Amino acid sequence: MSKSNVVITGGAGFLGSHLCDKFISEGFKVICVDNLITGNVNNISHLAGNEDFSFIKHDITNYIFLPGRIDYILHFASPASPIDYLKLPIQTLKVGSLGTHKVLGLAKEKGARMLLASTSEVYGDPDVHPQKEDYWGNVNPIGPRGVYDEAKRFAEAITMAYHRYHRLDTRIVRIFNTYGPRMRLDDGRALPAFVGQALRGEDLTVFGDGSQTRSFCYVSDLVDGIFKLLMSDEVEPVNIGNPAEITIKQFAEEVIKLTGTKSKICYKPLPVDDPKVRQPDISKARSLLGWSPKVGREDGLKITIDYFKKSLNRD
Ligand code: UDP
């Protein structure tokens, strides 16, 4: 039997490239589409020459023609860290709206199943904790994060509309903070910022008083959950993340301990609309997909710190 074909938009990004690896290892043919504005070919260079892998440099907000059969499309293209979407606000809005529309059109044309990468940001600065899928969120549409949050909320809405009106086979994953190798050291997120600072002997920049919380999921757990969701029958959004919640100050202290740095913590202003708490309720993923995260923070952090050490030595 011939292999199933999967298109991964944003396939040269952090999560996208791990998904390329996962689908190749599961016996799929992968077509990676990325315009490389925040993705990087280094993330997929190990797949070059693999007959089951191809790469197309393309901005998915523009029409794309792909010949042949396509069975699955995973839409992961988007700037995804707060400083990226502050630098690229229009591209962020466009890829979530126009890009999602193009991907849905392609899925409809090919009769493919489409999975949308959504986000915990659809919950905004949540006043329900932990966040369950039936919570509608607390998003400031006109704040600096609105470009990402509203683009993803629109993306969910248009995905459900294609499902309801065109009977398209769709899935929506709401991804919570994820980390691991291939994150960019300069993407501005807490984890790469702290690890980079610790390894360079600089002070760790905690924003606000560091009492805000996040819950960090190791990338292999996330990819495993996404694969299970894609193969399931669940059409409505499913949270995938690790519920182990920690304050950002404790997280900085953990990075200091694990890197063995002499760096201290310094405090910087809290960005506008920074969510005060975030923790996924994963009971839906547990019961529907039989999925739960396996990698603890200390183990995941050690692997990620090693990766960043090597990339700093390369630079
Ligand atoms: N943060 C921080 N120092 C940094 C970068 C981020 O204290 O150098 C904080 C940020 O304000 C937020 C949390 O860490 O409260 C997680 O931020 P991140 O950018 O990783 O992603 P977010 O979860 O906000 O999307």
XYZ file of N, CA and C and ligand atoms in Angstrom, residues 82 85 121 145 177 188-191 193-194 197 205-207 212 214 248 270-271 274-275 278, ligand 1:
94
model
N 5.756 35.693 21.886
C 5.265 37.080 22.000
C 6.147 38.104 21.277
N 5.455 37.815 17.442
C 4.218 38.377 16.905
C 4.077 39.862 17.174
N -3.558 30.628 24.156
C -3.808 32.079 24.092
C -5.260 32.398 23.747
N -1.042 41.517 22.232
C -1.129 40.072 21.990
C -2.338 39.716 21.141
N 2.211 26.091 26.602
C 3.668 26.316 26.532
C 4.445 25.007 26.348
N 12.712 35.006 22.588
C 12.155 35.904 23.599
C 11.332 35.206 24.654
N 11.051 33.919 24.460
C 10.229 33.231 25.459
C 11.039 32.967 26.717
N 10.312 32.716 27.805
C 10.975 32.598 29.101
C 12.060 31.519 29.075
N 11.744 30.361 28.543
C 12.711 29.261 28.650
C 14.019 29.521 27.900
N 15.140 32.356 26.863
C 15.761 33.569 27.432
C 16.543 33.191 28.688
N 15.908 32.464 29.605
C 16.558 32.117 30.879
C 17.781 31.219 30.655
N 20.617 33.198 29.050
C 21.220 34.104 30.035
C 22.068 33.318 31.039
N 16.195 37.556 33.320
C 15.218 38.653 33.310
C 13.817 38.127 33.604
N 13.400 38.213 34.859
C 12.024 37.833 35.217
C 11.141 39.068 35.047
N 10.050 38.911 34.313
C 9.139 40.041 34.079
C 8.114 40.116 35.214
N 3.462 35.208 38.159
C 2.601 34.622 37.107
C 3.034 33.177 36.869
N 3.034 29.420 34.560
C 2.924 28.718 33.285
C 3.091 27.230 33.571
N 6.901 31.813 37.354
C 8.047 32.147 36.493
C 9.304 32.380 37.349
N 6.489 43.933 33.534
C 5.614 42.884 32.982
C 5.019 43.379 31.661
N 5.104 42.585 30.589
C 4.496 43.009 29.319
C 2.976 43.200 29.455
N -0.035 40.291 29.886
C 0.624 39.010 30.175
C -0.304 38.166 31.069
N -0.692 36.970 30.628
C -1.601 36.171 31.450
C -1.018 35.874 32.839
N -1.691 30.111 33.940
C -2.007 29.248 32.790
C -1.706 27.791 33.159
N 9.034 36.053 30.841
C 9.994 36.487 31.727
N 11.237 36.776 31.252
C 11.601 36.638 29.952
C 10.614 36.163 29.040
C 9.343 35.892 29.521
O 9.730 36.629 32.930
O 12.765 36.930 29.602
C 7.690 35.750 31.357
C 6.545 36.343 30.559
O 6.259 37.660 30.996
C 5.432 35.374 30.870
C 6.149 34.043 31.042
O 7.512 34.355 31.293
O 4.798 35.695 32.072
C 6.094 33.145 29.816
O 6.401 33.938 28.723
P 6.678 33.377 27.275
O 7.176 34.510 26.447
O 7.539 32.181 27.376
O 5.293 32.892 26.668
P 3.750 33.141 27.042
O 3.425 32.015 27.946
O 3.572 34.466 27.733
O 3.081 33.085 25.744
